[in-house]
Amino acid sequence: DIQMTQSPSSLSASVGDRVTITCRASQGISNYLAWYQQKPGKVPKLLIYAASTLQSGVPSRFSGSGSGTDFTLTISSLQPEDVATYYCQKYNSASWTFGQGTKVEIK
Amino acid sequence: QLQLQESGPGLVKPSETLSLTCTVSGGSISSSSYYWGWIRQPPGKGLEWIGSIYYSGSTYYNPSLKSRVTISVDTSKNQFSLKLSSVTAADTAVYYCARHKYQLPQHFDYWGQGTLVTVSS
């Protein structure tokens, strides 16, 4: 089965910083990738699908890129409300696999 | 507005079967456009897809859980259900139900609030 590996596992950045999270698939998955945000004690929220399409209502400071095996989620200017764990997820070959998550904190 | 709500026992004994139901409101589970899935999250850990079902009863399961999982659908009640057999403490988790499209892209766009199931004697 295809494995999804996120890096880093956690990061601390200042408000206003540009933050980048990487997700790597063990095999090519085209653009069949989504990103979710999960705030503490809350339900995961869809941010991006098809690797780079922003879900309706999600702030434009979030963006996604990549195709094949390497993908990135970028927060262009980190805000206090962005403190959360972020998960990538692939969907292909009748299998939906999540990355292990990246915890984002404010420095 | 589509809503999903999980229900079922919050405590299950080891070796027994965990049973949960997801009730869908604000939309039809019989829509040809969507699959309905289960995802779980052990305390303090990441998300794990368990399986997905189409209104016709067609299913996909996570290979790591396949031998213990059964997902079924009841279109008359607009519900789908999860059964996980021979549970151990490692199955303690928040269980979410969610929806994804039948066609690509197949991301999960609507989620239930989740229900904590603890496996303990």
Short mmCIF file of C-alpha atoms in Angstrom, two decimals:
data_model
loop_
_atom_site.label_atom_id
_atom_site.label_comp_id
_atom_site.label_asym_id
_atom_site.label_seq_id
_atom_site.Cartn_x
_atom_site.Cartn_y
_atom_site.Cartn_z
CA ASP A 1 0.00 0.00 0.00
CA ILE A 2 1.11 3.58 -0.62
CA GLN A 3 2.51 5.30 2.44
CA MET A 4 2.27 9.03 3.12
CA THR A 5 5.09 10.70 5.05
CA GLN A 6 4.81 14.24 6.36
CA SER A 7 7.61 16.51 7.49
CA PRO A 8 8.29 18.01 9.85
CA SER A 9 6.26 16.27 12.56
CA SER A 10 6.02 19.58 14.39
CA LEU A 11 7.11 23.17 13.95
CA SER A 12 7.04 26.43 15.80
CA ALA A 13 6.88 29.72 13.93
CA SER A 14 6.10 33.35 14.59
CA VAL A 15 2.93 35.14 13.61
CA GLY A 16 3.34 36.37 10.06
CA ASP A 17 5.88 33.72 9.10
CA ARG A 18 5.61 31.64 5.96
CA VAL A 19 5.12 28.01 6.90
CA THR A 20 5.62 25.02 4.62
CA ILE A 21 4.64 21.43 5.33
CA THR A 22 5.73 18.60 3.07
CA CYS A 23 3.95 15.35 2.26
CA ARG A 24 5.64 12.58 0.29
CA ALA A 25 3.95 9.55 -1.21
CA SER A 26 5.83 6.27 -1.54
CA GLN A 27 4.51 5.96 -5.10
CA GLY A 28 3.08 8.46 -7.55
CA ILE A 29 -0.50 9.52 -6.86
CA SER A 30 -0.96 12.18 -9.54
CA ASN A 31 -2.76 15.03 -7.78
CA TYR A 32 -5.02 12.81 -5.67
CA LEU A 33 -4.16 14.57 -2.43
CA ALA A 34 -6.06 16.55 0.18
CA TRP A 35 -5.00 18.58 3.21
CA TYR A 36 -6.96 18.84 6.45
CA GLN A 37 -6.63 21.06 9.50
CA GLN A 38 -7.53 19.71 12.92
CA LYS A 39 -7.65 22.09 15.84
CA PRO A 40 -7.40 20.60 19.35
CA GLY A 41 -10.57 18.75 20.27
CA LYS A 42 -12.20 19.51 16.93
CA VAL A 43 -13.23 17.66 13.80
CA PRO A 44 -10.79 17.67 10.86
CA LYS A 45 -11.58 20.38 8.34
CA LEU A 46 -10.88 20.12 4.63
CA LEU A 47 -8.52 22.83 3.41
CA ILE A 48 -7.34 21.75 -0.02
CA TYR A 49 -8.18 18.96 -2.47
CA ALA A 50 -6.77 17.85 -5.80
CA ALA A 51 -3.41 18.98 -4.39
CA SER A 52 -4.00 22.68 -5.03
CA THR A 53 -7.73 23.50 -5.04
CA LEU A 54 -8.77 25.60 -2.08
CA GLN A 55 -11.98 24.47 -0.42
CA SER A 56 -14.69 27.11 -0.33
CA GLY A 57 -14.41 29.39 2.68
CA VAL A 58 -10.78 28.59 3.45
CA PRO A 59 -8.55 31.69 3.79
CA SER A 60 -6.36 32.42 0.80
CA ARG A 61 -3.19 32.33 2.93
CA PHE A 62 -3.44 28.55 2.59
CA SER A 63 -2.16 27.03 -0.63
CA GLY A 64 -1.15 23.63 -1.90
CA SER A 65 1.11 22.42 -4.64
CA GLY A 66 2.70 19.30 -6.02
CA SER A 67 2.02 16.26 -8.12
CA GLY A 68 3.26 12.71 -8.29
CA THR A 69 5.07 11.99 -5.04
CA ASP A 70 5.89 15.38 -3.50
CA PHE A 71 3.38 17.86 -2.16
CA THR A 72 3.43 20.98 -0.02
CA LEU A 73 0.98 22.93 2.09
CA THR A 74 1.94 26.55 2.57
CA ILE A 75 0.57 29.08 5.00
CA SER A 76 1.76 32.41 3.60
CA SER A 77 1.39 34.39 6.83
CA LEU A 78 0.83 32.33 9.97
CA GLN A 79 -2.01 33.52 12.19
CA PRO A 80 -2.78 32.55 15.80
CA GLU A 81 -5.92 30.73 14.68
CA ASP A 82 -3.80 28.45 12.48
CA VAL A 83 -2.49 26.56 15.51
CA ALA A 84 -3.51 23.01 14.65
CA THR A 85 -2.34 19.68 13.35
CA TYR A 86 -2.32 19.36 9.58
CA TYR A 87 -2.80 16.07 7.75
CA CYS A 88 -2.31 15.14 4.15
CA GLN A 89 -4.41 12.35 2.69
CA LYS A 90 -4.15 10.49 -0.57
CA TYR A 91 -7.09 8.97 -2.40
CA ASN A 92 -6.45 6.55 -5.19
CA SER A 93 -6.70 2.86 -5.92
CA ALA A 94 -9.65 2.53 -3.55
CA SER A 95 -7.50 3.46 -0.60
CA TRP A 96 -7.57 6.55 1.55
CA THR A 97 -4.39 7.01 3.59
CA PHE A 98 -3.46 9.87 5.89
CA GLY A 99 -0.03 11.20 6.71
CA GLN A 100 1.01 11.13 10.35
CA GLY A 101 0.31 14.83 10.87
CA THR A 102 2.28 18.03 11.42
CA LYS A 103 1.64 20.04 14.56
CA VAL A 104 1.94 23.79 14.06
CA GLU A 105 2.50 26.06 17.05
CA ILE A 106 3.16 29.76 17.55
CA LYS A 107 6.62 30.73 18.76
CA GLN B 1 -26.95 21.49 5.18
CA LEU B 2 -25.66 17.93 5.31
CA GLN B 3 -25.10 16.55 8.78
CA LEU B 4 -23.64 13.25 9.96
CA GLN B 5 -24.04 11.94 13.49
CA GLU B 6 -22.33 8.93 15.01
CA SER B 7 -24.04 6.87 17.70
CA GLY B 8 -23.28 3.75 19.67
CA PRO B 9 -21.79 2.46 22.91
CA GLY B 10 -18.92 4.44 24.37
CA LEU B 11 -17.48 1.43 26.16
CA VAL B 12 -16.77 -1.99 24.68
CA LYS B 13 -15.14 -4.97 26.36
CA PRO B 14 -12.00 -6.57 24.93
CA SER B 15 -12.67 -9.36 22.41
CA GLU B 16 -16.20 -8.08 21.79
CA THR B 17 -17.58 -6.31 18.70
CA LEU B 18 -17.69 -2.54 18.41
CA SER B 19 -20.84 -1.32 16.66
CA LEU B 20 -21.50 2.23 15.53
CA THR B 21 -24.11 3.88 13.34
CA CYS B 22 -23.90 7.09 11.35
CA THR B 23 -27.16 8.88 10.64
CA VAL B 24 -27.17 11.22 7.66
CA SER B 25 -29.54 14.20 7.59
CA GLY B 26 -29.99 17.02 5.12
CA GLY B 27 -29.18 14.73 2.20
CA SER B 28 -29.77 11.24 0.87
CA ILE B 29 -27.38 8.40 1.51
CA SER B 30 -28.72 6.92 -1.73
CA SER B 31 -27.11 9.62 -3.83
CA SER B 32 -25.10 8.08 -6.65
CA SER B 33 -22.45 10.76 -6.20
CA TYR B 34 -21.03 9.76 -2.83
CA TYR B 35 -19.38 7.11 -0.73
CA TRP B 36 -19.74 7.08 3.06
CA GLY B 37 -16.77 6.29 5.22
CA TRP B 38 -15.43 5.62 8.70
CA ILE B 39 -12.23 7.12 10.06
CA ARG B 40 -10.77 6.75 13.54
CA GLN B 41 -8.26 8.59 15.70
CA PRO B 42 -6.69 7.06 18.82
CA PRO B 43 -6.17 9.56 21.64
CA GLY B 44 -3.24 11.83 20.83
CA LYS B 45 -2.56 10.10 17.52
CA GLY B 46 -3.30 10.53 13.83
CA LEU B 47 -6.19 9.69 11.53
CA GLU B 48 -6.77 6.22 10.10
CA TRP B 49 -9.25 5.42 7.34
CA ILE B 50 -11.26 2.30 8.20
CA GLY B 51 -13.47 1.79 5.18
CA SER B 52 -16.08 3.23 2.84
CA ILE B 53 -19.44 2.10 1.46
CA TYR B 54 -21.62 3.05 -1.50
CA TYR B 55 -25.41 3.09 -1.25
CA SER B 56 -25.50 -0.12 -3.29
CA GLY B 57 -23.48 -1.87 -0.60
CA SER B 58 -20.15 -1.86 -2.42
CA THR B 59 -17.34 -1.51 0.10
CA TYR B 60 -13.66 -0.73 0.39
CA TYR B 61 -11.72 -1.56 3.55
CA ASN B 62 -8.33 -0.67 4.97
CA PRO B 63 -6.25 -3.83 4.42
CA SER B 64 -4.87 -3.59 7.96
CA LEU B 65 -8.38 -3.89 9.42
CA LYS B 66 -10.20 -5.79 6.71
CA SER B 67 -10.38 -9.10 8.55
CA ARG B 68 -12.27 -7.50 11.44
CA VAL B 69 -14.40 -4.82 9.75
CA THR B 70 -17.88 -4.87 8.29
CA ILE B 71 -19.56 -1.74 6.98
CA SER B 72 -23.21 -1.86 5.95
CA VAL B 73 -25.82 0.60 4.73
CA ASP B 74 -29.54 1.00 5.44
CA THR B 75 -30.94 3.34 2.82
CA SER B 76 -34.43 3.23 4.36
CA LYS B 77 -33.07 4.82 7.51
CA ASN B 78 -30.43 6.98 5.79
CA GLN B 79 -27.80 5.30 7.92
CA PHE B 80 -24.62 3.32 7.57
CA SER B 81 -22.92 1.23 10.20
CA LEU B 82 -19.55 -0.05 11.34
CA LYS B 83 -18.79 -3.32 13.07
CA LEU B 84 -15.28 -4.04 14.31
CA SER B 85 -14.78 -7.45 15.85
CA SER B 86 -12.33 -8.82 18.41
CA VAL B 87 -11.46 -5.38 19.73
CA THR B 88 -8.47 -4.65 21.95
CA ALA B 89 -7.29 -1.56 23.79
CA ALA B 90 -5.58 -0.49 20.55
CA ASP B 91 -9.05 0.08 19.06
CA THR B 92 -9.79 2.82 21.60
CA ALA B 93 -10.32 5.92 19.49
CA VAL B 94 -12.62 8.68 18.37
CA TYR B 95 -14.59 7.25 15.47
CA TYR B 96 -15.74 9.63 12.75
CA CYS B 97 -18.14 9.07 9.89
CA ALA B 98 -17.64 11.17 6.77
CA ARG B 99 -18.58 11.53 3.11
CA HIS B 100 -16.46 11.45 -0.03
CA LYS B 101 -17.29 11.57 -3.70
CA TYR B 102 -17.79 8.51 -5.86
CA GLN B 103 -15.77 10.15 -8.64
CA LEU B 104 -12.41 11.86 -8.27
CA PRO B 105 -11.49 13.94 -6.34
CA GLN B 106 -12.42 11.74 -3.39
CA HIS B 107 -11.58 13.87 -0.40
CA PHE B 108 -13.72 13.80 2.73
CA ASP B 109 -15.81 16.97 2.70
CA TYR B 110 -18.38 16.41 5.46
CA TRP B 111 -17.59 14.83 8.83
CA GLY B 112 -19.57 13.86 11.89
CA GLN B 113 -18.59 15.20 15.29
CA GLY B 114 -16.99 11.92 16.26
CA THR B 115 -17.68 9.53 19.11
CA LEU B 116 -15.15 8.19 21.59
CA VAL B 117 -15.13 4.44 21.99
CA THR B 118 -13.09 3.01 24.83
CA VAL B 119 -12.15 -0.66 24.92
CA SER B 120 -11.83 -1.75 28.50
CA SER B 121 -13.09 -4.45 30.82
#
